[in-house]
PDB file of C-alpha atoms in Angstrom:
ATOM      1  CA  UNK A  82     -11.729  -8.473 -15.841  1.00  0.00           C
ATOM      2  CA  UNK A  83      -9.227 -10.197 -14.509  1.00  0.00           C
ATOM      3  CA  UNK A  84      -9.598 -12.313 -11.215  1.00  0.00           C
ATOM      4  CA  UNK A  85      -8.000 -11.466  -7.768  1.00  0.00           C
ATOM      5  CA  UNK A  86      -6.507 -13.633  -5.707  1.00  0.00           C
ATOM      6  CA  UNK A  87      -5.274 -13.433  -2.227  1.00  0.00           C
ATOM      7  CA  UNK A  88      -1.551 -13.818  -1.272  1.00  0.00           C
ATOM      8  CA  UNK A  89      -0.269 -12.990   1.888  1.00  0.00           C
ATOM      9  CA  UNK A  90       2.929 -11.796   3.109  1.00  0.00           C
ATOM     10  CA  UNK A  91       4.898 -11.943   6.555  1.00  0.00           C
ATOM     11  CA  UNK A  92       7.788 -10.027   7.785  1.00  0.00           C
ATOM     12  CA  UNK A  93      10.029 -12.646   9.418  1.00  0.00           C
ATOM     13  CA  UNK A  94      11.975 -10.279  11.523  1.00  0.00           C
ATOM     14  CA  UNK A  95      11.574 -10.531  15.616  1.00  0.00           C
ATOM     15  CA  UNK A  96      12.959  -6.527  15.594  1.00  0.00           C
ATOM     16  CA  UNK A  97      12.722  -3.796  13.251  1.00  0.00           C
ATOM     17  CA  UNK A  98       9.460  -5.201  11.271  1.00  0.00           C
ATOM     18  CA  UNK A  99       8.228  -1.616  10.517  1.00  0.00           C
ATOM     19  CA  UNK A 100      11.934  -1.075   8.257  1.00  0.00           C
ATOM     20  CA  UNK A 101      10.435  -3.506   6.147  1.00  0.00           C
ATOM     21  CA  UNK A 102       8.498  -2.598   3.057  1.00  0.00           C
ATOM     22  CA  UNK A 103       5.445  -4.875   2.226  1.00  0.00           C
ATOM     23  CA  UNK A 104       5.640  -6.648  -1.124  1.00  0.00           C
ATOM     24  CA  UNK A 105       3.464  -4.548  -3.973  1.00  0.00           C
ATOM     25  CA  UNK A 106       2.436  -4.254  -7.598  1.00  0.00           C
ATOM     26  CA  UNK A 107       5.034  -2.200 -10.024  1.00  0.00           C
ATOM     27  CA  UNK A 108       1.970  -0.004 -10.395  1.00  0.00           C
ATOM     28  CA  UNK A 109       0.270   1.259 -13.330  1.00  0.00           C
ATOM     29  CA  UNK A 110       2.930   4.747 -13.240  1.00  0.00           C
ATOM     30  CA  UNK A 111       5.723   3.147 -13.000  1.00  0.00           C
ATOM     31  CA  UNK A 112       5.126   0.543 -15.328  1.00  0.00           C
ATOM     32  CA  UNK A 113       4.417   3.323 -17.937  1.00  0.00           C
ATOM     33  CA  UNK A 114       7.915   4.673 -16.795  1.00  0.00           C
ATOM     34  CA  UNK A 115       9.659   1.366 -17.496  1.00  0.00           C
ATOM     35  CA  UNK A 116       7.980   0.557 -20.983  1.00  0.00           C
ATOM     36  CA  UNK A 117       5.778  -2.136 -19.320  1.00  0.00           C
ATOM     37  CA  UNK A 118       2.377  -3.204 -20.346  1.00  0.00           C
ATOM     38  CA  UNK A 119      -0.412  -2.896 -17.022  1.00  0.00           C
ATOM     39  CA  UNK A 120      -1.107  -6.643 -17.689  1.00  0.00           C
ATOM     40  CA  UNK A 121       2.246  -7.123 -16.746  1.00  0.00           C
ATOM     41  CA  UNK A 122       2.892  -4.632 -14.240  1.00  0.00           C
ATOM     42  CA  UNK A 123      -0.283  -6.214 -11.818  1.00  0.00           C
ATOM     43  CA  UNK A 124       1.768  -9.328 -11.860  1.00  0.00           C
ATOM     44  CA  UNK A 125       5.113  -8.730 -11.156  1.00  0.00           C
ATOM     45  CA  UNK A 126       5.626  -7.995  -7.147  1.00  0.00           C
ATOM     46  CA  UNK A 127       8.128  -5.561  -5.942  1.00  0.00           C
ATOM     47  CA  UNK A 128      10.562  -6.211  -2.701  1.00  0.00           C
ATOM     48  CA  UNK A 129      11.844  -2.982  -1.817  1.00  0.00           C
ATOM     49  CA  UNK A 130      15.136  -2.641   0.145  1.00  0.00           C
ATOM     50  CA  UNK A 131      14.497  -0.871   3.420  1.00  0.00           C
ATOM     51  CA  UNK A 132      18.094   0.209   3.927  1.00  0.00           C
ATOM     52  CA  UNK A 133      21.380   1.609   2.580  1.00  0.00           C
ATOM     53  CA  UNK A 134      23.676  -0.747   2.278  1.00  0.00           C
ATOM     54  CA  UNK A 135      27.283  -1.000  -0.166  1.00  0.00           C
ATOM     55  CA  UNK A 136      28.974  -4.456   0.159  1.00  0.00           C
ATOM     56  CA  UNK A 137      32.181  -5.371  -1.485  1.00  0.00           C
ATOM     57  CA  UNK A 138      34.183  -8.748  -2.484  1.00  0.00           C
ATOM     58  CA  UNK A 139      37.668  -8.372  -0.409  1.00  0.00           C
ATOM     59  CA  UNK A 140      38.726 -12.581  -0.625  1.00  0.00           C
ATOM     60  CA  UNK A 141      37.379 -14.420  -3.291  1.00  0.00           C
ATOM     61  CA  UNK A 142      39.268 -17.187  -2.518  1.00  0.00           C
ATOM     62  CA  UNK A 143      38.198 -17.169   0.960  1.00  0.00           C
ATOM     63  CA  UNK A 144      36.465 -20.078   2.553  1.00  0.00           C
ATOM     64  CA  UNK A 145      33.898 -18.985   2.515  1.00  0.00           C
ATOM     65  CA  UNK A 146      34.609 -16.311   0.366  1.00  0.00           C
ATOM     66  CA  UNK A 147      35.118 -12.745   2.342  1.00  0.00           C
ATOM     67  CA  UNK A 148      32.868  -9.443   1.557  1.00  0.00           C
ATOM     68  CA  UNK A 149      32.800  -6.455   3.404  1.00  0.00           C
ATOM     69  CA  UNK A 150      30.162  -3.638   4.675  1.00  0.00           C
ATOM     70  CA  UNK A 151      31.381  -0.125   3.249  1.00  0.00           C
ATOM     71  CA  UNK A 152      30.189   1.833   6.462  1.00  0.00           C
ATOM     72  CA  UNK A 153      28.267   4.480   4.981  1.00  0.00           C
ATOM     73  CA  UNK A 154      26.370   7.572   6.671  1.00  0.00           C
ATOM     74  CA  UNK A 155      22.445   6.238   8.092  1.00  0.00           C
ATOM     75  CA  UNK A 156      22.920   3.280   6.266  1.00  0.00           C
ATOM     76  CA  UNK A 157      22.488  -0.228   7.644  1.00  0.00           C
ATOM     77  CA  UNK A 158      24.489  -0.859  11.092  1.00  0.00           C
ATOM     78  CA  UNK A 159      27.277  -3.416  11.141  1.00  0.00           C
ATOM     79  CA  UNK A 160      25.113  -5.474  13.649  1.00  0.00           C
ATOM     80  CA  UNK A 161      22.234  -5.509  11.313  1.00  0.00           C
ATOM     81  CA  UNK A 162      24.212  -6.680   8.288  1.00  0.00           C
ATOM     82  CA  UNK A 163      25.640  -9.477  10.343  1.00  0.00           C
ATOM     83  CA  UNK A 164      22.164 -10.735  10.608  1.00  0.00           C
ATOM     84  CA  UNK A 165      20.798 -10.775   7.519  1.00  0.00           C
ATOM     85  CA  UNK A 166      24.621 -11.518   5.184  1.00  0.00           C
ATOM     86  CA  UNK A 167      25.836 -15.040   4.812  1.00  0.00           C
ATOM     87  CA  UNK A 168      28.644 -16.058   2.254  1.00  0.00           C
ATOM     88  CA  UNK A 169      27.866 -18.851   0.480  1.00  0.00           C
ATOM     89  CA  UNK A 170      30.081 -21.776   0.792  1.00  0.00           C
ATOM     90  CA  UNK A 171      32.047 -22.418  -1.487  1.00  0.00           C
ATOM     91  CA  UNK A 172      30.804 -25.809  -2.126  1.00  0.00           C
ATOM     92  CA  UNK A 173      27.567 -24.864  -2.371  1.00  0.00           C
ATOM     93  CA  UNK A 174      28.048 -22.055  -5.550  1.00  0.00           C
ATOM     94  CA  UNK A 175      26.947 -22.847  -8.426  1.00  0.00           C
ATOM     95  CA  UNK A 176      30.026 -21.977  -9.887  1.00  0.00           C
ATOM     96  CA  UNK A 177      33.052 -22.010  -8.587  1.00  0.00           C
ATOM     97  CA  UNK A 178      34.884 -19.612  -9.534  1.00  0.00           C
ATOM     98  CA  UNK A 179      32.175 -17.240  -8.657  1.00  0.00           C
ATOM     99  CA  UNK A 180      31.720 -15.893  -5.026  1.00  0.00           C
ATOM    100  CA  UNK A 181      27.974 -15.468  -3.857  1.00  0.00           C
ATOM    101  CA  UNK A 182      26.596 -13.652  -0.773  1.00  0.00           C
ATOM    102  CA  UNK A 183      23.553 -14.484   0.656  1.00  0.00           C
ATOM    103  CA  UNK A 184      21.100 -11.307   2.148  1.00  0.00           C
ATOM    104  CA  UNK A 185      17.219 -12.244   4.077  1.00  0.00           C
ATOM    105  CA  UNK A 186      15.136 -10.279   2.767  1.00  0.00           C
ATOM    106  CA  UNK A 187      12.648 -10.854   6.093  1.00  0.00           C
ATOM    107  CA  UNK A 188      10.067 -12.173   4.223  1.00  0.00           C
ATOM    108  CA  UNK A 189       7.348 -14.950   3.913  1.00  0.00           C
ATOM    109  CA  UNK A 190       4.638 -15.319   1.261  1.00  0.00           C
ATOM    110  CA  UNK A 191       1.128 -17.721   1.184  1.00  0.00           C
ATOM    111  CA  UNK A 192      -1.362 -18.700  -0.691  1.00  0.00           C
ATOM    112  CA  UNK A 193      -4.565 -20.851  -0.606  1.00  0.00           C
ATOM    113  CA  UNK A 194      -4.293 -21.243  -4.814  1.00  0.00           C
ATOM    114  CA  UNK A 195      -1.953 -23.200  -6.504  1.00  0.00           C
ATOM    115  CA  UNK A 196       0.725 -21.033  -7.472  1.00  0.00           C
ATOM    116  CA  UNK A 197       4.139 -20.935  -9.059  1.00  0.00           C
ATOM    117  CA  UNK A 198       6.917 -18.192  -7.113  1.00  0.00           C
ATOM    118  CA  UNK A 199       9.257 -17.253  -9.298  1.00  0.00           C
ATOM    119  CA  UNK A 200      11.837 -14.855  -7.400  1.00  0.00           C
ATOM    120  CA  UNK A 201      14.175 -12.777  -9.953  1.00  0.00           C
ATOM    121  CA  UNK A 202      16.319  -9.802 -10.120  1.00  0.00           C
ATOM    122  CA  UNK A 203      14.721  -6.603 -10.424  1.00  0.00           C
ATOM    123  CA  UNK A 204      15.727  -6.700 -14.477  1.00  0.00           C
ATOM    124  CA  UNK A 205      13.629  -3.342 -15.282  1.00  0.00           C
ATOM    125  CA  UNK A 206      15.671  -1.176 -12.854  1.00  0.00           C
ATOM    126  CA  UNK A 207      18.299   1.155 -14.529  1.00  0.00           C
ATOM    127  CA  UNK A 208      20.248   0.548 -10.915  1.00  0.00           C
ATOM    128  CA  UNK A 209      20.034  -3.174 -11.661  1.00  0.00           C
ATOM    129  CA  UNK A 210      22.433  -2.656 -14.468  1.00  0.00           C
ATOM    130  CA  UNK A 211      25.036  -1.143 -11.623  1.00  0.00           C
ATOM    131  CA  UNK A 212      25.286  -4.130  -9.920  1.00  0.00           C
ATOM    132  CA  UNK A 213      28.506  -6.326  -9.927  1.00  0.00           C
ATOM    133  CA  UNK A 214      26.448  -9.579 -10.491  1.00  0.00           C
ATOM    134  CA  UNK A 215      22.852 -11.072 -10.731  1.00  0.00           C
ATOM    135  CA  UNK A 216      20.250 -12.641  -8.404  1.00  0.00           C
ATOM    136  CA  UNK A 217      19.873 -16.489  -8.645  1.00  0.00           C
ATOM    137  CA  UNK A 218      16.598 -17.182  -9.649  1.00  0.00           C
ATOM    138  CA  UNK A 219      14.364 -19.319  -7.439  1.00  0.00           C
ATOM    139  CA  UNK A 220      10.849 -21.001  -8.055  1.00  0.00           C
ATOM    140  CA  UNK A 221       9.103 -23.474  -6.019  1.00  0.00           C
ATOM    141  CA  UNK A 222       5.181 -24.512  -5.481  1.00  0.00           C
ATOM    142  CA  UNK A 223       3.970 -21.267  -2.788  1.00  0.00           C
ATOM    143  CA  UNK A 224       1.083 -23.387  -1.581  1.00  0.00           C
ATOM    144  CA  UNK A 225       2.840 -26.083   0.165  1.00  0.00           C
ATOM    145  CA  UNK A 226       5.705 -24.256   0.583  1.00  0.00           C
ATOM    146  CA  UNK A 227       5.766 -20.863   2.446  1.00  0.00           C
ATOM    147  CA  UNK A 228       9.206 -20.475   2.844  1.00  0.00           C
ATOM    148  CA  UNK A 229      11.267 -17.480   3.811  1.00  0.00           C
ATOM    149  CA  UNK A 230      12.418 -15.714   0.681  1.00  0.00           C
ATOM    150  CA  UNK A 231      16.373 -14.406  -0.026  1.00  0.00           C
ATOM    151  CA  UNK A 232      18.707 -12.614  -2.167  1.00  0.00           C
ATOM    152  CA  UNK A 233      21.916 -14.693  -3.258  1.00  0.00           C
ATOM    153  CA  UNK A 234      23.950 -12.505  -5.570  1.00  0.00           C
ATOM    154  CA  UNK A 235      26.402 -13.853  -7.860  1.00  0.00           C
ATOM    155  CA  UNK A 236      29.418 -11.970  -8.196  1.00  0.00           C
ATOM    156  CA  UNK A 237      31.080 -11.749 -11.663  1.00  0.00           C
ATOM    157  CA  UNK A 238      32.272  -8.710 -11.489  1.00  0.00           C
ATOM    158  CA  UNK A 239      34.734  -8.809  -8.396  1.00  0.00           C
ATOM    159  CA  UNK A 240      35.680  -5.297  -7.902  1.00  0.00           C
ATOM    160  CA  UNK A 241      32.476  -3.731  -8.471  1.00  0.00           C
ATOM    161  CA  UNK A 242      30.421  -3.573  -5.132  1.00  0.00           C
ATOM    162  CA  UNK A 243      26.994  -4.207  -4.589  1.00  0.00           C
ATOM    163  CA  UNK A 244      24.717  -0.582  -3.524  1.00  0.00           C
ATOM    164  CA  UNK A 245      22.075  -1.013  -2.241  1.00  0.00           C
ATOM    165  CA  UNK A 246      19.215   2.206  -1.667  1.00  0.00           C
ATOM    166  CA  UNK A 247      16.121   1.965   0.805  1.00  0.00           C
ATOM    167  CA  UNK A 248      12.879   2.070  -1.415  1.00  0.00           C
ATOM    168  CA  UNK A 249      14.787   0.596  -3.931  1.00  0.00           C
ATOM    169  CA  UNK A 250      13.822  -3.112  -5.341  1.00  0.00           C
ATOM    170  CA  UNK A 251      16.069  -5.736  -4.874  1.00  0.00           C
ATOM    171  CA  UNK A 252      14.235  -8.376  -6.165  1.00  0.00           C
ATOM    172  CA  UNK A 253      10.710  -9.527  -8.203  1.00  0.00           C
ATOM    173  CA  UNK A 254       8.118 -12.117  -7.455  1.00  0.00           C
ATOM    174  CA  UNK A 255       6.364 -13.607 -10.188  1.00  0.00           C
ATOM    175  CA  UNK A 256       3.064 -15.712  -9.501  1.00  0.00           C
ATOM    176  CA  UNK A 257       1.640 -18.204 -11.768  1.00  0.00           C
ATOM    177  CA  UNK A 258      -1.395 -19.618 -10.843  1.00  0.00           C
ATOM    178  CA  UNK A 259      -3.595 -22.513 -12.823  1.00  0.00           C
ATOM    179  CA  UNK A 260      -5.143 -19.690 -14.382  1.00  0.00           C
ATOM    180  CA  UNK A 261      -3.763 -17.149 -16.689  1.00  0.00           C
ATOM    181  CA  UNK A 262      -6.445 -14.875 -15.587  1.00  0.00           C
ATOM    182  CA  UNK A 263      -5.692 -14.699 -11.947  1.00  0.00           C
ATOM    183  CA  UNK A 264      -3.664 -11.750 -10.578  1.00  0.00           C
ATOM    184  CA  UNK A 265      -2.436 -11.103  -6.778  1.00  0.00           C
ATOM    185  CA  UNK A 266      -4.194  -9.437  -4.606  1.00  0.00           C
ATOM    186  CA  UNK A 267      -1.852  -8.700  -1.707  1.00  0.00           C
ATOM    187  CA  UNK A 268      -2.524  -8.647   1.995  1.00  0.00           C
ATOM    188  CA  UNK A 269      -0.761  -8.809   5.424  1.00  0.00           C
ATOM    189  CA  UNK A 270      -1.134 -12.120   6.736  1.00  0.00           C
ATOM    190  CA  UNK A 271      -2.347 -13.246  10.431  1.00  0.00           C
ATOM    191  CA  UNK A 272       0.617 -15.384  12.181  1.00  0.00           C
ATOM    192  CA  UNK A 273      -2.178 -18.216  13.015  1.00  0.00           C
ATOM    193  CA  UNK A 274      -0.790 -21.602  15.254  1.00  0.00           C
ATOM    194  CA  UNK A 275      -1.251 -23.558  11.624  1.00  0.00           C
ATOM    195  CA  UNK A 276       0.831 -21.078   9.930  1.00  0.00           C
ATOM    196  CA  UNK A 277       3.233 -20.492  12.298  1.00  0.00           C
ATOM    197  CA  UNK A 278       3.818 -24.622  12.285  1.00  0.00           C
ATOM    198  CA  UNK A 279       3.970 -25.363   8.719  1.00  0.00           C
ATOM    199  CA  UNK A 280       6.239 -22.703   7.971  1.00  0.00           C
ATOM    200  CA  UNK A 281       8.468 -24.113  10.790  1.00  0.00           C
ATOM    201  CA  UNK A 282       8.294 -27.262   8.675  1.00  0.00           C
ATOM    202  CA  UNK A 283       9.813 -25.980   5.220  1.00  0.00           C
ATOM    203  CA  UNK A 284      11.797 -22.958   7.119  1.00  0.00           C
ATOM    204  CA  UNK A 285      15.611 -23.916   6.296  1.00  0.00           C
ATOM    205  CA  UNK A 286      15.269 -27.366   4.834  1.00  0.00           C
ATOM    206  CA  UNK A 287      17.534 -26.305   2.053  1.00  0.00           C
ATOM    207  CA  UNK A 288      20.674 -26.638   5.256  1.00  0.00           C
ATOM    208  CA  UNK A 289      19.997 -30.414   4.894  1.00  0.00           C
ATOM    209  CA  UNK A 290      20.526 -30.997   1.256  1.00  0.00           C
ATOM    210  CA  UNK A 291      20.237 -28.660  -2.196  1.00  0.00           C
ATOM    211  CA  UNK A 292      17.376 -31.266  -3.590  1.00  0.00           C
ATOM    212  CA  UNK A 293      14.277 -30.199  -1.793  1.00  0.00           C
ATOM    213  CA  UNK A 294      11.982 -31.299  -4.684  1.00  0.00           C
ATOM    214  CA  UNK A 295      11.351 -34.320  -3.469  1.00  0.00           C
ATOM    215  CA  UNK A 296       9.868 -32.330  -0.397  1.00  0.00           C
ATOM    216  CA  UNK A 297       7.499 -30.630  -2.337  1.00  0.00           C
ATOM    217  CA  UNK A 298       5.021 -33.071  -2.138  1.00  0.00           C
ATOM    218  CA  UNK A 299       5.063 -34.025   1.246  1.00  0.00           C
ATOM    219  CA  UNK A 300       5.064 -30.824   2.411  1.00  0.00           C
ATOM    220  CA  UNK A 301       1.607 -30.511   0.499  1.00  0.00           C
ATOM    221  CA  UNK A 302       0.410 -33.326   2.168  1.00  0.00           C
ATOM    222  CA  UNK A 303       0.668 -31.835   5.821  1.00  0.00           C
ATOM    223  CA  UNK A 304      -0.434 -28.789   4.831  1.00  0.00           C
ATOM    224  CA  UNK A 305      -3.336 -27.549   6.762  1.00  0.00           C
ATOM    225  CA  UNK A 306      -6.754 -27.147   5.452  1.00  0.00           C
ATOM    226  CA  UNK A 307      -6.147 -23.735   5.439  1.00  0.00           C
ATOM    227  CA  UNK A 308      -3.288 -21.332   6.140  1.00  0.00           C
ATOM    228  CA  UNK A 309      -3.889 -17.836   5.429  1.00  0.00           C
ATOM    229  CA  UNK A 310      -5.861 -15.644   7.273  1.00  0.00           C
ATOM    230  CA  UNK A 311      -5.444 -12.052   6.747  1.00  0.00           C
ATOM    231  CA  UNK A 312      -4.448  -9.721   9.428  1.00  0.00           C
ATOM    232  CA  UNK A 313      -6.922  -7.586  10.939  1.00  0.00           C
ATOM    233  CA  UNK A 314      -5.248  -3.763  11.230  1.00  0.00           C
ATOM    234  CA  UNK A 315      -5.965  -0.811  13.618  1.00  0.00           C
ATOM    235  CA  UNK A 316      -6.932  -1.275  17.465  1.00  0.00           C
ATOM    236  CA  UNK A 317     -10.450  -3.338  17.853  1.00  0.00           C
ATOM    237  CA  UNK A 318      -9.596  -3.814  21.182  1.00  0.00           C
ATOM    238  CA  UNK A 319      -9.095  -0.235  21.925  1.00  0.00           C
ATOM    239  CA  UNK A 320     -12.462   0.943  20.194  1.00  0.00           C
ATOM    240  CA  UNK A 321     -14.385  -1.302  21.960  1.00  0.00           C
ATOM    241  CA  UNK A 322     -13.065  -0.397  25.207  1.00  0.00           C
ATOM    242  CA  UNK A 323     -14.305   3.409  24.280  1.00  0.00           C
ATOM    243  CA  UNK A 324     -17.506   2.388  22.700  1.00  0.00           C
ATOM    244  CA  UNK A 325     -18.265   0.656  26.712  1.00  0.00           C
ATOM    245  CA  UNK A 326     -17.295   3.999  28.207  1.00  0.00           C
ATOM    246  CA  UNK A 327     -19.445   6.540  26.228  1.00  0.00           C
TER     247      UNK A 327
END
C-alpha cells in the first residue's frame, strides 16, 4: 500500500474564494477514461478552471504584447480578468518571437515532506490539444517554497485563441517526494501567523530577478518548524454555543 502524505492547499484570493476549485486526484474513472494507469492517476493533481474565459492575441508586437477578453455570455467579467491576466514582457519570454500571457490561478500549495512540484499542462485533455500554445513548465522544492502557483501560456499559434471552460483543468501538479511510494493526500490548509509569513517571504520574488535558485536554500533555512496545519471545517463555534443552551 502505498503511503499518504499530507499537502495542503490555499486559495489566494481576498474575494470570490468559493469560485475556486480545490486541487484533486484525476480519479480512478477518469483515469480509466484517459488510458491512465491508477498508480498514476493518485499522483497527478488536477487545477480546475472555475470560469469561462476566451482570450485572444490582437498585438504581438506590442510591448508588452496585447491580448484581448472575447466577452462571452456568464463567463468571467472584464474586472475579474484584469486581475488575474498579465502579459509577459517581452524581455522576460523565453522566446522572443513568442507572446506569453500570464493567468493566477489563486492558488498556494505546502508540505511538511520534501517534495518536488512539477506544474504542467493538462497534456491528457482532448481540449488541451485546442489550445493555441502550451503551459511553461515550472518545478521548484514545495517545502521551502510555498509559492503562489500560475499559468503562463506560450502562444505559437497567434490566431488561435485560448478557451477556457469552468470545471475544466488548466493545469497538473506533479509531486515527487524522497520516496517513490508516497502519494498526496490533499487537504485545505489553516492560514496560521507562520504560514501566512513565510509565504510572504517567497510570494513574488521572481519580480526581482528570473534566478531564484539560489533562494531555494535560504528560504529552507527560515522556514518554520512547521507550516501546515490543516483547516478545521464546519461551525465548532456554533455547536458549542447550542450544546450550552440545551
Amino acid at each position: 500500500m502505498p503511503d499518504e502524505v499530507l499537502v495542503g492547499w490555499r486559495c489566494t484570493s481576498p474575494q470570490a474564494a468559493l469560485a475556486f476549485f480545490p486541487p484533486e486526484p484525476i480519479g480512478a474513472a477518469r483515469a480509466a477514461e484517459l488510458g491512465v494507469s491508477p498508480d498514476m492517476a493518485e499522483r497527478i493533481l488536477q487545477i480546475r478552471c472555475p470560469y469561462d474565459l476566451t482570450v485572444r492575441l490582437v498585438d504581438p508586437n506590442g510591448t508588452p504584447p496585447g491580448f484581448q477578453q472575447v466577452p462571452m455570455p456568464g463567463g468571467l467579467s472584464q474586472a475579474g480578468y484584469k486581475g488575474l491576466a498579465t502579459p509577459i514582457l517581452r524581455r522576460a519570454q523565453r522566446d522572443q518571437a513568442t507572446p506569453a500571457l500570464q493567468i493566477s490561478m489563486n492558488l498556494m500549495m505546502v508540505t511538511e515532506e520534501e517534495c518536488a512540484l512539477h506544474l504542467t499542462p493538462p497534456f491528457l485533455e482532448p481540449g488541451f490539444r485546442q489550445w493555441p500554445g502550451t503551459l511553461v513548465c515550472g518545478r521548484f522544492p514545495l517545502r521551502s517554497w510555498p509559492r503562489p502557483l500560475n499559468a503562463v501560456l506560450e502562444w505559437q499559434d497567434q490566431k488561435r485563441p485560448w478557451v477556457l471552460r469552468r470545471g475544466a483543468p488548466m493545469a497538473y501538479i506533479w509531486l515527487h517526494f524522497d520516496d517513490p511510494n508516497k502519494v498526496p493526500k490533499v487537504v485545505e490548509a489553516k492560514l496560521t501567523p507562520a504560514l501566512k509569513r513565510h509565504f510572504a517571504q517567497v510570494d513574488n520574488v521572481s519580480s526581482f530577478g528570473r534566478n531564484v535558485g539560489p533562494m531555494f536554500d535560504q528560504a529552507q533555512e527560515r522556514r518554520p518548524a512547521r507550516l501546515l496545519v490543516a483547516k478545521e471545517t464546519g461551525c465548532p463555534d456554533f455547536a458549542e454555543n447550542e450544546n450550552r443552551n440545551r
